[in-house]
mmCIF file with all atom_site columns, C-alpha atoms in Angstrom:
data_model
loop_
_atom_site.group_PDB
_atom_site.id
_atom_site.type_symbol
_atom_site.label_atom_id
_atom_site.label_alt_id
_atom_site.label_comp_id
_atom_site.label_asym_id
_atom_site.label_entity_id
_atom_site.label_seq_id
_atom_site.pdbx_PDB_ins_code
_atom_site.Cartn_x
_atom_site.Cartn_y
_atom_site.Cartn_z
_atom_site.occupancy
_atom_site.B_iso_or_equiv
_atom_site.pdbx_formal_charge
_atom_site.auth_seq_id
_atom_site.auth_comp_id
_atom_site.auth_asym_id
_atom_site.auth_atom_id
_atom_site.pdbx_PDB_model_num
ATOM 1   C CA . MET A 1 1   ? -114.124 -93.505  -170.678 1.00 0.00 ? 1356 MET A CA 1
ATOM 2   C CA . LYS A 1 2   ? -112.402 -95.930  -168.324 1.00 0.00 ? 1357 LYS A CA 1
ATOM 3   C CA . SER A 1 3   ? -113.704 -98.873  -170.338 1.00 0.00 ? 1358 SER A CA 1
ATOM 4   C CA . LYS A 1 4   ? -112.236 -97.437  -173.557 1.00 0.00 ? 1359 LYS A CA 1
ATOM 5   C CA . LEU A 1 5   ? -108.918 -96.761  -171.815 1.00 0.00 ? 1360 LEU A CA 1
ATOM 6   C CA . ARG A 1 6   ? -108.766 -100.361 -170.574 1.00 0.00 ? 1361 ARG A CA 1
ATOM 7   C CA . LYS A 1 7   ? -109.387 -101.617 -174.105 1.00 0.00 ? 1362 LYS A CA 1
ATOM 8   C CA . ILE A 1 8   ? -106.582 -99.426  -175.472 1.00 0.00 ? 1363 ILE A CA 1
ATOM 9   C CA . ILE A 1 9   ? -104.162 -100.606 -172.767 1.00 0.00 ? 1364 ILE A CA 1
ATOM 10  C CA . SER A 1 10  ? -105.185 -104.223 -173.336 1.00 0.00 ? 1365 SER A CA 1
ATOM 11  C CA . PHE A 1 11  ? -104.546 -103.879 -177.083 1.00 0.00 ? 1366 PHE A CA 1
ATOM 12  C CA . VAL A 1 12  ? -101.171 -102.191 -176.615 1.00 0.00 ? 1367 VAL A CA 1
ATOM 13  C CA . THR A 1 13  ? -100.020 -104.883 -174.169 1.00 0.00 ? 1368 THR A CA 1
ATOM 14  C CA . ASN A 1 14  ? -101.302 -107.785 -176.303 1.00 0.00 ? 1369 ASN A CA 1
ATOM 15  C CA . LEU A 1 15  ? -98.001  -108.802 -177.829 1.00 0.00 ? 1370 LEU A CA 1
ATOM 16  C CA . LYS A 1 16  ? -99.455  -111.283 -180.295 1.00 0.00 ? 1371 LYS A CA 1
ATOM 17  C CA . LEU A 1 17  ? -101.687 -108.613 -181.809 1.00 0.00 ? 1372 LEU A CA 1
ATOM 18  C CA . LEU A 1 18  ? -98.747  -106.205 -181.923 1.00 0.00 ? 1373 LEU A CA 1
ATOM 19  C CA . ALA A 1 19  ? -96.627  -108.881 -183.603 1.00 0.00 ? 1374 ALA A CA 1
ATOM 20  C CA . ALA A 1 20  ? -99.302  -109.387 -186.273 1.00 0.00 ? 1375 ALA A CA 1
ATOM 21  C CA . LEU A 1 21  ? -99.509  -105.615 -186.779 1.00 0.00 ? 1376 LEU A CA 1
ATOM 22  C CA . MET A 1 22  ? -95.725  -105.416 -187.125 1.00 0.00 ? 1377 MET A CA 1
ATOM 23  C CA . PHE A 1 23  ? -95.793  -108.145 -189.765 1.00 0.00 ? 1378 PHE A CA 1
ATOM 24  C CA . LEU A 1 24  ? -98.335  -106.145 -191.782 1.00 0.00 ? 1379 LEU A CA 1
ATOM 25  C CA . ILE A 1 25  ? -96.357  -102.912 -191.407 1.00 0.00 ? 1380 ILE A CA 1
ATOM 26  C CA . ILE A 1 26  ? -93.120  -104.489 -192.592 1.00 0.00 ? 1381 ILE A CA 1
ATOM 27  C CA . THR A 1 27  ? -94.903  -106.076 -195.538 1.00 0.00 ? 1382 THR A CA 1
ATOM 28  C CA . ALA A 1 28  ? -96.495  -102.726 -196.451 1.00 0.00 ? 1383 ALA A CA 1
ATOM 29  C CA . VAL A 1 29  ? -93.076  -101.039 -196.342 1.00 0.00 ? 1384 VAL A CA 1
ATOM 30  C CA . ASN A 1 30  ? -91.639  -103.764 -198.569 1.00 0.00 ? 1385 ASN A CA 1
ATOM 31  C CA . ILE A 1 31  ? -94.421  -103.161 -201.095 1.00 0.00 ? 1386 ILE A CA 1
ATOM 32  C CA . LYS A 1 32  ? -93.754  -99.410  -201.092 1.00 0.00 ? 1387 LYS A CA 1
ATOM 33  C CA . TYR A 1 33  ? -89.973  -99.874  -201.162 1.00 0.00 ? 1388 TYR A CA 1
ATOM 34  C CA . PRO A 1 34  ? -89.416  -103.232 -202.950 1.00 0.00 ? 1389 PRO A CA 1
ATOM 35  C CA . ASP A 1 35  ? -85.653  -102.716 -202.993 1.00 0.00 ? 1390 ASP A CA 1
ATOM 36  C CA . GLN A 1 36  ? -85.715  -102.791 -199.163 1.00 0.00 ? 1391 GLN A CA 1
ATOM 37  C CA . PHE A 1 37  ? -86.848  -106.416 -198.849 1.00 0.00 ? 1392 PHE A CA 1
ATOM 38  C CA . LEU A 1 38  ? -83.383  -107.692 -197.944 1.00 0.00 ? 1393 LEU A CA 1
ATOM 39  C CA . ASN A 1 39  ? -82.885  -104.908 -195.398 1.00 0.00 ? 1394 ASN A CA 1
ATOM 40  C CA . ASN A 1 40  ? -86.239  -105.639 -193.763 1.00 0.00 ? 1395 ASN A CA 1
ATOM 41  C CA . LEU A 1 41  ? -85.960  -109.422 -193.919 1.00 0.00 ? 1396 LEU A CA 1
ATOM 42  C CA . PRO A 1 42  ? -84.366  -109.728 -190.423 1.00 0.00 ? 1397 PRO A CA 1
ATOM 43  C CA . LEU A 1 43  ? -87.338  -107.872 -188.939 1.00 0.00 ? 1398 LEU A CA 1
ATOM 44  C CA . TYR A 1 44  ? -89.734  -110.715 -189.756 1.00 0.00 ? 1399 TYR A CA 1
ATOM 45  C CA . PHE A 1 45  ? -87.632  -113.068 -187.630 1.00 0.00 ? 1400 PHE A CA 1
ATOM 46  C CA . SER A 1 46  ? -87.102  -110.393 -184.984 1.00 0.00 ? 1401 SER A CA 1
ATOM 47  C CA . ILE A 1 47  ? -90.850  -110.112 -184.407 1.00 0.00 ? 1402 ILE A CA 1
ATOM 48  C CA . VAL A 1 48  ? -90.957  -113.707 -183.171 1.00 0.00 ? 1403 VAL A CA 1
ATOM 49  C CA . ILE A 1 49  ? -87.655  -113.380 -181.317 1.00 0.00 ? 1404 ILE A CA 1
ATOM 50  C CA . MET A 1 50  ? -88.969  -110.415 -179.327 1.00 0.00 ? 1405 MET A CA 1
ATOM 51  C CA . LEU A 1 51  ? -92.053  -112.418 -178.376 1.00 0.00 ? 1406 LEU A CA 1
ATOM 52  C CA . LEU A 1 52  ? -89.702  -115.004 -176.877 1.00 0.00 ? 1407 LEU A CA 1
ATOM 53  C CA . ALA A 1 53  ? -87.706  -112.249 -175.164 1.00 0.00 ? 1408 ALA A CA 1
ATOM 54  C CA . ALA A 1 54  ? -90.864  -110.916 -173.545 1.00 0.00 ? 1409 ALA A CA 1
ATOM 55  C CA . SER A 1 55  ? -91.063  -114.095 -171.455 1.00 0.00 ? 1410 SER A CA 1
ATOM 56  C CA . ALA A 1 56  ? -87.253  -114.327 -170.974 1.00 0.00 ? 1411 ALA A CA 1
ATOM 57  C CA . ASN A 1 57  ? -87.209  -117.516 -173.015 1.00 0.00 ? 1412 ASN A CA 1
ATOM 58  C CA . ARG A 1 58  ? -83.715  -118.932 -173.519 1.00 0.00 ? 1413 ARG A CA 1
ATOM 59  C CA . TYR A 1 59  ? -84.457  -119.764 -177.179 1.00 0.00 ? 1414 TYR A CA 1
ATOM 60  C CA . THR A 1 60  ? -84.426  -116.010 -177.794 1.00 0.00 ? 1415 THR A CA 1
ATOM 61  C CA . TYR A 1 61  ? -80.647  -116.282 -178.045 1.00 0.00 ? 1416 TYR A CA 1
ATOM 62  C CA . LEU A 1 62  ? -80.508  -119.242 -180.389 1.00 0.00 ? 1417 LEU A CA 1
ATOM 63  C CA . PHE A 1 63  ? -82.694  -117.569 -183.014 1.00 0.00 ? 1418 PHE A CA 1
ATOM 64  C CA . GLY A 1 64  ? -81.357  -114.099 -182.206 1.00 0.00 ? 1419 GLY A CA 1
ATOM 65  C CA . GLY A 1 65  ? -77.774  -115.171 -182.833 1.00 0.00 ? 1420 GLY A CA 1
ATOM 66  C CA . LEU A 1 66  ? -78.616  -116.545 -186.250 1.00 0.00 ? 1421 LEU A CA 1
ATOM 67  C CA . ASN A 1 67  ? -80.675  -113.471 -187.136 1.00 0.00 ? 1422 ASN A CA 1
ATOM 68  C CA . SER A 1 68  ? -77.822  -111.122 -186.160 1.00 0.00 ? 1423 SER A CA 1
ATOM 69  C CA . ILE A 1 69  ? -75.929  -112.122 -189.286 1.00 0.00 ? 1424 ILE A CA 1
ATOM 70  C CA . LEU A 1 70  ? -78.739  -110.712 -191.452 1.00 0.00 ? 1425 LEU A CA 1
ATOM 71  C CA . TYR A 1 71  ? -78.665  -107.466 -189.467 1.00 0.00 ? 1426 TYR A CA 1
ATOM 72  C CA . GLY A 1 72  ? -74.981  -107.127 -190.265 1.00 0.00 ? 1427 GLY A CA 1
ATOM 73  C CA . VAL A 1 73  ? -75.889  -106.628 -193.938 1.00 0.00 ? 1428 VAL A CA 1
ATOM 74  C CA . VAL A 1 74  ? -78.279  -103.781 -193.047 1.00 0.00 ? 1429 VAL A CA 1
ATOM 75  C CA . PHE A 1 75  ? -75.742  -101.996 -190.825 1.00 0.00 ? 1430 PHE A CA 1
ATOM 76  C CA . PHE A 1 76  ? -73.062  -102.227 -193.508 1.00 0.00 ? 1431 PHE A CA 1
ATOM 77  C CA . LYS A 1 77  ? -75.326  -100.635 -196.101 1.00 0.00 ? 1432 LYS A CA 1
ATOM 78  C CA . TYR A 1 78  ? -76.076  -97.636  -193.874 1.00 0.00 ? 1433 TYR A CA 1
ATOM 79  C CA . ARG A 1 79  ? -72.442  -97.285  -192.757 1.00 0.00 ? 1434 ARG A CA 1
ATOM 80  C CA . LEU A 1 80  ? -73.308  -97.929  -189.113 1.00 0.00 ? 1435 LEU A CA 1
ATOM 81  C CA . PHE A 1 81  ? -69.902  -99.432  -188.446 1.00 0.00 ? 1436 PHE A CA 1
ATOM 82  C CA . ALA A 1 82  ? -70.167  -99.567  -184.655 1.00 0.00 ? 1437 ALA A CA 1
ATOM 83  C CA . SER A 1 83  ? -73.407  -101.529 -184.986 1.00 0.00 ? 1438 SER A CA 1
ATOM 84  C CA . LEU A 1 84  ? -71.828  -103.755 -187.649 1.00 0.00 ? 1439 LEU A CA 1
ATOM 85  C CA . PHE A 1 85  ? -68.817  -104.494 -185.435 1.00 0.00 ? 1440 PHE A CA 1
ATOM 86  C CA . GLN A 1 86  ? -70.989  -105.084 -182.372 1.00 0.00 ? 1441 GLN A CA 1
ATOM 87  C CA . THR A 1 87  ? -73.334  -107.388 -184.308 1.00 0.00 ? 1442 THR A CA 1
ATOM 88  C CA . LEU A 1 88  ? -70.750  -109.649 -185.958 1.00 0.00 ? 1443 LEU A CA 1
ATOM 89  C CA . ALA A 1 89  ? -68.079  -109.635 -183.238 1.00 0.00 ? 1444 ALA A CA 1
ATOM 90  C CA . PHE A 1 90  ? -70.333  -109.721 -180.192 1.00 0.00 ? 1445 PHE A CA 1
ATOM 91  C CA . SER A 1 91  ? -74.066  -110.110 -180.759 1.00 0.00 ? 1446 SER A CA 1
ATOM 92  C CA . ALA A 1 92  ? -74.095  -113.187 -183.005 1.00 0.00 ? 1447 ALA A CA 1
ATOM 93  C CA . PRO A 1 93  ? -71.487  -115.303 -181.142 1.00 0.00 ? 1448 PRO A CA 1
ATOM 94  C CA . PHE A 1 94  ? -72.517  -114.066 -177.686 1.00 0.00 ? 1449 PHE A CA 1
ATOM 95  C CA . GLN A 1 95  ? -76.173  -114.920 -178.259 1.00 0.00 ? 1450 GLN A CA 1
ATOM 96  C CA . LEU A 1 96  ? -75.277  -118.457 -179.343 1.00 0.00 ? 1451 LEU A CA 1
ATOM 97  C CA . PHE A 1 97  ? -72.949  -118.841 -176.351 1.00 0.00 ? 1452 PHE A CA 1
ATOM 98  C CA . THR A 1 98  ? -75.687  -117.430 -174.115 1.00 0.00 ? 1453 THR A CA 1
ATOM 99  C CA . PHE A 1 99  ? -78.175  -120.005 -175.355 1.00 0.00 ? 1454 PHE A CA 1
ATOM 100 C CA . ALA A 1 100 ? -75.682  -122.754 -174.531 1.00 0.00 ? 1455 ALA A CA 1
ATOM 101 C CA . SER A 1 101 ? -74.983  -121.220 -171.106 1.00 0.00 ? 1456 SER A CA 1
ATOM 102 C CA . TRP A 1 102 ? -78.653  -120.757 -170.243 1.00 0.00 ? 1457 TRP A CA 1
ATOM 103 C CA . SER A 1 103 ? -79.433  -124.303 -171.364 1.00 0.00 ? 1458 SER A CA 1
ATOM 104 C CA . LYS A 1 104 ? -76.930  -125.642 -168.823 1.00 0.00 ? 1459 LYS A CA 1
ATOM 105 C CA . ARG A 1 105 ? -78.494  -123.629 -165.971 1.00 0.00 ? 1460 ARG A CA 1
ATOM 106 C CA . LYS A 1 106 ? -82.076  -123.609 -167.193 1.00 0.00 ? 1461 LYS A CA 1
ATOM 107 C CA . TYR A 1 107 ? -85.038  -122.768 -165.004 1.00 0.00 ? 1462 TYR A CA 1
ATOM 108 C CA . LYS A 1 108 ? -88.383  -123.603 -166.587 1.00 0.00 ? 1463 LYS A CA 1
ATOM 109 C CA . HIS A 1 109 ? -88.302  -121.899 -170.031 1.00 0.00 ? 1464 HIS A CA 1
ATOM 110 C CA . SER A 1 110 ? -85.616  -119.462 -168.905 1.00 0.00 ? 1465 SER A CA 1
ATOM 111 C CA . VAL A 1 111 ? -82.485  -119.602 -166.699 1.00 0.00 ? 1466 VAL A CA 1
ATOM 112 C CA . GLU A 1 112 ? -81.326  -119.286 -163.093 1.00 0.00 ? 1467 GLU A CA 1
ATOM 113 C CA . PHE A 1 113 ? -80.638  -115.564 -162.876 1.00 0.00 ? 1468 PHE A CA 1
ATOM 114 C CA . ARG A 1 114 ? -77.957  -113.857 -160.810 1.00 0.00 ? 1469 ARG A CA 1
ATOM 115 C CA . SER A 1 115 ? -77.754  -110.267 -159.575 1.00 0.00 ? 1470 SER A CA 1
ATOM 116 C CA . LEU A 1 116 ? -74.832  -107.840 -159.842 1.00 0.00 ? 1471 LEU A CA 1
ATOM 117 C CA . SER A 1 117 ? -73.078  -106.808 -156.639 1.00 0.00 ? 1472 SER A CA 1
ATOM 118 C CA . LYS A 1 118 ? -72.259  -103.125 -156.069 1.00 0.00 ? 1473 LYS A CA 1
ATOM 119 C CA . LYS A 1 119 ? -68.617  -103.749 -157.030 1.00 0.00 ? 1474 LYS A CA 1
ATOM 120 C CA . GLN A 1 120 ? -69.588  -105.571 -160.199 1.00 0.00 ? 1475 GLN A CA 1
ATOM 121 C CA . SER A 1 121 ? -72.012  -102.769 -161.112 1.00 0.00 ? 1476 SER A CA 1
ATOM 122 C CA . VAL A 1 122 ? -69.242  -100.167 -160.823 1.00 0.00 ? 1477 VAL A CA 1
ATOM 123 C CA . ILE A 1 123 ? -66.978  -102.275 -163.044 1.00 0.00 ? 1478 ILE A CA 1
ATOM 124 C CA . PHE A 1 124 ? -69.588  -102.740 -165.772 1.00 0.00 ? 1479 PHE A CA 1
ATOM 125 C CA . TYR A 1 125 ? -70.638  -99.091  -165.804 1.00 0.00 ? 1480 TYR A CA 1
ATOM 126 C CA . SER A 1 126 ? -66.992  -97.972  -165.936 1.00 0.00 ? 1481 SER A CA 1
ATOM 127 C CA . LEU A 1 127 ? -66.215  -100.319 -168.809 1.00 0.00 ? 1482 LEU A CA 1
ATOM 128 C CA . SER A 1 128 ? -69.271  -99.008  -170.676 1.00 0.00 ? 1483 SER A CA 1
ATOM 129 C CA . ALA A 1 129 ? -68.098  -95.411  -170.314 1.00 0.00 ? 1484 ALA A CA 1
ATOM 130 C CA . LEU A 1 130 ? -64.572  -96.317  -171.448 1.00 0.00 ? 1485 LEU A CA 1
ATOM 131 C CA . ALA A 1 131 ? -65.849  -98.208  -174.489 1.00 0.00 ? 1486 ALA A CA 1
ATOM 132 C CA . CYS A 1 132 ? -68.045  -95.237  -175.459 1.00 0.00 ? 1487 CYS A CA 1
ATOM 133 C CA . LEU A 1 133 ? -65.038  -92.946  -175.301 1.00 0.00 ? 1488 LEU A CA 1
ATOM 134 C CA . VAL A 1 134 ? -62.890  -95.232  -177.464 1.00 0.00 ? 1489 VAL A CA 1
ATOM 135 C CA . PHE A 1 135 ? -65.611  -95.666  -180.090 1.00 0.00 ? 1490 PHE A CA 1
ATOM 136 C CA . GLN A 1 136 ? -66.238  -91.919  -180.123 1.00 0.00 ? 1491 GLN A CA 1
ATOM 137 C CA . LEU A 1 137 ? -62.601  -91.246  -180.942 1.00 0.00 ? 1492 LEU A CA 1
ATOM 138 C CA . VAL A 1 138 ? -62.078  -94.032  -183.486 1.00 0.00 ? 1493 VAL A CA 1
ATOM 139 C CA . LEU A 1 139 ? -65.280  -94.301  -185.551 1.00 0.00 ? 1494 LEU A CA 1
ATOM 140 C CA . PRO A 1 140 ? -65.209  -90.804  -187.125 1.00 0.00 ? 1495 PRO A CA 1
ATOM 141 C CA . LEU A 1 141 ? -61.993  -91.884  -188.843 1.00 0.00 ? 1496 LEU A CA 1
ATOM 142 C CA . PHE A 1 142 ? -64.011  -94.384  -190.903 1.00 0.00 ? 1497 PHE A CA 1
ATOM 143 C CA . GLY A 1 143 ? -66.684  -91.889  -191.992 1.00 0.00 ? 1498 GLY A CA 1
ATOM 144 C CA . ALA A 1 144 ? -69.406  -93.490  -189.888 1.00 0.00 ? 1499 ALA A CA 1
ATOM 145 C CA . SER A 1 145 ? -72.818  -91.821  -189.606 1.00 0.00 ? 1500 SER A CA 1
ATOM 146 C CA . GLN A 1 146 ? -74.725  -90.975  -186.388 1.00 0.00 ? 1501 GLN A CA 1
ATOM 147 C CA . VAL A 1 147 ? -71.497  -91.608  -184.465 1.00 0.00 ? 1502 VAL A CA 1
ATOM 148 C CA . PHE A 1 148 ? -72.616  -90.714  -180.932 1.00 0.00 ? 1503 PHE A CA 1
ATOM 149 C CA . LEU A 1 149 ? -75.918  -92.621  -181.022 1.00 0.00 ? 1504 LEU A CA 1
ATOM 150 C CA . ASP A 1 150 ? -74.472  -95.537  -183.010 1.00 0.00 ? 1505 ASP A CA 1
ATOM 151 C CA . ASN A 1 151 ? -71.566  -95.685  -180.588 1.00 0.00 ? 1506 ASN A CA 1
ATOM 152 C CA . THR A 1 152 ? -73.702  -95.499  -177.428 1.00 0.00 ? 1507 THR A CA 1
ATOM 153 C CA . GLY A 1 153 ? -76.244  -98.028  -178.677 1.00 0.00 ? 1508 GLY A CA 1
ATOM 154 C CA . SER A 1 154 ? -73.514  -100.464 -179.661 1.00 0.00 ? 1509 SER A CA 1
ATOM 155 C CA . VAL A 1 155 ? -71.771  -100.240 -176.278 1.00 0.00 ? 1510 VAL A CA 1
ATOM 156 C CA . LEU A 1 156 ? -75.083  -100.840 -174.515 1.00 0.00 ? 1511 LEU A CA 1
ATOM 157 C CA . ALA A 1 157 ? -75.678  -103.848 -176.770 1.00 0.00 ? 1512 ALA A CA 1
ATOM 158 C CA . ILE A 1 158 ? -72.219  -105.232 -175.995 1.00 0.00 ? 1513 ILE A CA 1
ATOM 159 C CA . MET A 1 159 ? -72.792  -104.883 -172.247 1.00 0.00 ? 1514 MET A CA 1
ATOM 160 C CA . THR A 1 160 ? -76.183  -106.534 -172.702 1.00 0.00 ? 1515 THR A CA 1
ATOM 161 C CA . SER A 1 161 ? -74.487  -109.471 -174.416 1.00 0.00 ? 1516 SER A CA 1
ATOM 162 C CA . VAL A 1 162 ? -71.915  -109.876 -171.647 1.00 0.00 ? 1517 VAL A CA 1
ATOM 163 C CA . LEU A 1 163 ? -74.411  -109.587 -168.788 1.00 0.00 ? 1518 LEU A CA 1
ATOM 164 C CA . SER A 1 164 ? -76.914  -111.962 -170.361 1.00 0.00 ? 1519 SER A CA 1
ATOM 165 C CA . LEU A 1 165 ? -74.164  -114.505 -171.073 1.00 0.00 ? 1520 LEU A CA 1
ATOM 166 C CA . LEU A 1 166 ? -73.221  -114.392 -167.380 1.00 0.00 ? 1521 LEU A CA 1
ATOM 167 C CA . ARG A 1 167 ? -76.917  -114.664 -166.411 1.00 0.00 ? 1522 ARG A CA 1
ATOM 168 C CA . PHE A 1 168 ? -77.069  -111.311 -164.615 1.00 0.00 ? 1523 PHE A CA 1
ATOM 169 C CA . LYS A 1 169 ? -80.661  -110.094 -164.591 1.00 0.00 ? 1524 LYS A CA 1
ATOM 170 C CA . GLU A 1 170 ? -79.533  -106.473 -164.947 1.00 0.00 ? 1525 GLU A CA 1
ATOM 171 C CA . PHE A 1 171 ? -78.885  -107.086 -168.645 1.00 0.00 ? 1526 PHE A CA 1
ATOM 172 C CA . ILE A 1 172 ? -82.472  -105.984 -169.309 1.00 0.00 ? 1527 ILE A CA 1
ATOM 173 C CA . TYR A 1 173 ? -81.674  -102.381 -168.240 1.00 0.00 ? 1528 TYR A CA 1
ATOM 174 C CA . PHE A 1 174 ? -78.842  -102.135 -170.764 1.00 0.00 ? 1529 PHE A CA 1
ATOM 175 C CA . GLN A 1 175 ? -80.925  -103.803 -173.456 1.00 0.00 ? 1530 GLN A CA 1
ATOM 176 C CA . TRP A 1 176 ? -83.914  -101.482 -172.953 1.00 0.00 ? 1531 TRP A CA 1
ATOM 177 C CA . ALA A 1 177 ? -81.666  -98.401  -172.992 1.00 0.00 ? 1532 ALA A CA 1
ATOM 178 C CA . GLY A 1 178 ? -79.895  -99.684  -176.114 1.00 0.00 ? 1533 GLY A CA 1
ATOM 179 C CA . VAL A 1 179 ? -83.152  -100.125 -178.010 1.00 0.00 ? 1534 VAL A CA 1
ATOM 180 C CA . LEU A 1 180 ? -84.269  -96.631  -176.944 1.00 0.00 ? 1535 LEU A CA 1
ATOM 181 C CA . VAL A 1 181 ? -81.031  -95.176  -178.324 1.00 0.00 ? 1536 VAL A CA 1
ATOM 182 C CA . GLY A 1 182 ? -81.584  -97.183  -181.505 1.00 0.00 ? 1537 GLY A CA 1
ATOM 183 C CA . LEU A 1 183 ? -85.072  -95.738  -181.845 1.00 0.00 ? 1538 LEU A CA 1
ATOM 184 C CA . ILE A 1 184 ? -83.738  -92.181  -181.573 1.00 0.00 ? 1539 ILE A CA 1
ATOM 185 C CA . LYS A 1 185 ? -81.019  -93.009  -184.105 1.00 0.00 ? 1540 LYS A CA 1
ATOM 186 C CA . TYR A 1 186 ? -83.498  -94.320  -186.677 1.00 0.00 ? 1541 TYR A CA 1
ATOM 187 C CA . ILE A 1 187 ? -85.875  -91.388  -186.138 1.00 0.00 ? 1542 ILE A CA 1
ATOM 188 C CA . LEU A 1 188 ? -83.025  -88.996  -186.946 1.00 0.00 ? 1543 LEU A CA 1
ATOM 189 C CA . MET A 1 189 ? -82.208  -90.993  -190.080 1.00 0.00 ? 1544 MET A CA 1
ATOM 190 C CA . LEU A 1 190 ? -85.829  -91.069  -191.327 1.00 0.00 ? 1545 LEU A CA 1
ATOM 191 C CA . GLU A 1 191 ? -85.752  -87.784  -193.234 1.00 0.00 ? 1546 GLU A CA 1
ATOM 192 C CA . ALA A 1 192 ? -82.741  -88.811  -195.305 1.00 0.00 ? 1547 ALA A CA 1
ATOM 193 C CA . SER A 1 193 ? -83.747  -92.491  -195.533 1.00 0.00 ? 1548 SER A CA 1
ATOM 194 C CA . PRO A 1 194 ? -87.563  -92.827  -195.238 1.00 0.00 ? 1549 PRO A CA 1
ATOM 195 C CA . GLU A 1 195 ? -87.330  -96.466  -196.285 1.00 0.00 ? 1550 GLU A CA 1
ATOM 196 C CA . ILE A 1 196 ? -86.075  -97.384  -192.786 1.00 0.00 ? 1551 ILE A CA 1
ATOM 197 C CA . VAL A 1 197 ? -89.486  -96.620  -191.288 1.00 0.00 ? 1552 VAL A CA 1
ATOM 198 C CA . ALA A 1 198 ? -90.042  -100.348 -190.622 1.00 0.00 ? 1553 ALA A CA 1
ATOM 199 C CA . HIS A 1 199 ? -86.917  -100.496 -188.458 1.00 0.00 ? 1554 HIS A CA 1
ATOM 200 C CA . THR A 1 200 ? -88.059  -97.372  -186.625 1.00 0.00 ? 1555 THR A CA 1
ATOM 201 C CA . ILE A 1 201 ? -91.490  -98.798  -185.783 1.00 0.00 ? 1556 ILE A CA 1
ATOM 202 C CA . TYR A 1 202 ? -89.928  -102.137 -184.876 1.00 0.00 ? 1557 TYR A CA 1
ATOM 203 C CA . HIS A 1 203 ? -87.893  -100.408 -182.154 1.00 0.00 ? 1558 HIS A CA 1
ATOM 204 C CA . ILE A 1 204 ? -91.123  -99.184  -180.551 1.00 0.00 ? 1559 ILE A CA 1
ATOM 205 C CA . TYR A 1 205 ? -92.452  -102.751 -180.627 1.00 0.00 ? 1560 TYR A CA 1
ATOM 206 C CA . SER A 1 206 ? -89.184  -103.960 -179.089 1.00 0.00 ? 1561 SER A CA 1
ATOM 207 C CA . LEU A 1 207 ? -89.440  -101.473 -176.216 1.00 0.00 ? 1562 LEU A CA 1
ATOM 208 C CA . ILE A 1 208 ? -92.902  -102.817 -175.386 1.00 0.00 ? 1563 ILE A CA 1
ATOM 209 C CA . CYS A 1 209 ? -91.656  -106.421 -175.501 1.00 0.00 ? 1564 CYS A CA 1
ATOM 210 C CA . LEU A 1 210 ? -88.625  -105.610 -173.332 1.00 0.00 ? 1565 LEU A CA 1
ATOM 211 C CA . THR A 1 211 ? -90.822  -103.858 -170.785 1.00 0.00 ? 1566 THR A CA 1
ATOM 212 C CA . ARG A 1 212 ? -92.785  -107.097 -170.511 1.00 0.00 ? 1567 ARG A CA 1
ATOM 213 C CA . SER A 1 213 ? -89.472  -108.966 -170.320 1.00 0.00 ? 1568 SER A CA 1
ATOM 214 C CA . TYR A 1 214 ? -88.442  -106.874 -167.293 1.00 0.00 ? 1569 TYR A CA 1
ATOM 215 C CA . PHE A 1 215 ? -91.483  -108.049 -165.364 1.00 0.00 ? 1570 PHE A CA 1
ATOM 216 C CA . SER A 1 216 ? -90.986  -111.659 -166.535 1.00 0.00 ? 1571 SER A CA 1
ATOM 217 C CA . ILE A 1 217 ? -87.387  -111.627 -165.302 1.00 0.00 ? 1572 ILE A CA 1
ATOM 218 C CA . ARG A 1 218 ? -88.403  -110.098 -161.986 1.00 0.00 ? 1573 ARG A CA 1
ATOM 219 C CA . GLU A 1 219 ? -91.065  -112.780 -161.472 1.00 0.00 ? 1574 GLU A CA 1
ATOM 220 C CA . LEU A 1 220 ? -88.679  -115.591 -162.388 1.00 0.00 ? 1575 LEU A CA 1
ATOM 221 C CA . TYR A 1 221 ? -85.936  -114.264 -160.107 1.00 0.00 ? 1576 TYR A CA 1
ATOM 222 C CA . SER A 1 222 ? -88.391  -113.898 -157.237 1.00 0.00 ? 1577 SER A CA 1
ATOM 223 C CA . ALA A 1 223 ? -89.653  -117.454 -157.756 1.00 0.00 ? 1578 ALA A CA 1
ATOM 224 C CA . GLN A 1 224 ? -86.082  -118.779 -157.839 1.00 0.00 ? 1579 GLN A CA 1
ATOM 225 C CA . ASN A 1 225 ? -85.216  -117.051 -154.557 1.00 0.00 ? 1580 ASN A CA 1
ATOM 226 C CA . SER A 1 226 ? -88.388  -118.339 -152.912 1.00 0.00 ? 1581 SER A CA 1
ATOM 227 C CA . GLU A 1 227 ? -87.571  -121.910 -153.943 1.00 0.00 ? 1582 GLU A CA 1
ATOM 228 C CA . LYS A 1 228 ? -84.010  -121.552 -152.616 1.00 0.00 ? 1583 LYS A CA 1
ATOM 229 C CA . LYS A 1 229 ? -85.292  -120.305 -149.266 1.00 0.00 ? 1584 LYS A CA 1
ATOM 230 C CA . GLN A 1 230 ? -87.676  -123.241 -149.005 1.00 0.00 ? 1585 GLN A CA 1
ATOM 231 C CA . VAL A 1 231 ? -84.854  -125.683 -149.715 1.00 0.00 ? 1586 VAL A CA 1
ATOM 232 C CA . HIS A 1 232 ? -82.615  -124.164 -147.021 1.00 0.00 ? 1587 HIS A CA 1
ATOM 233 C CA . SER A 1 233 ? -85.384  -123.773 -144.436 1.00 0.00 ? 1588 SER A CA 1
#
């Protein structure tokens, strides 16, 4: 029993196998819904991008920024205006700026991370709450769908962009929460739009990759602090 459980855990945590499985799933969805190829096209690139994110690789942001433009087309089609705004105004440019920023302060394949102070944490959380409130009041005027979840996920994504640009390691908490909200949003949309099943499953894959990313970031940050202590000792 324990041996079988270990094999299951090993399979689930093998990101390369999961990436290959995701590729097959997306392709199968495209065969079933051929008119969805354009909508699912960004997912093929996202599979590789999330593999890079799992190790906190700085090239995640170079490819992610370019891929965000394709996602903008998908969000526009499904009238997810908060996601569209967040993607084109924040995600795409911020990811490219983040790649440039991380490249200047690179550490191995990643970056020299910083940590939020208590004061900075209060500021970021307060700004997130304020942004959620503003989006909640404004977006219904444009006939947006899934307003609360779309709004919350977009704010979390914006905060993720800002924190990652500034090299704060806490960005991973916002990013993980944002993907979880996105998963719930797509699950709720499945009944009316079953063709988005690929995006729904991709969010599960992303959560697994980001969980691995959390541990990668923690290891890198710990190694950075240890090296700094050795230099000053």
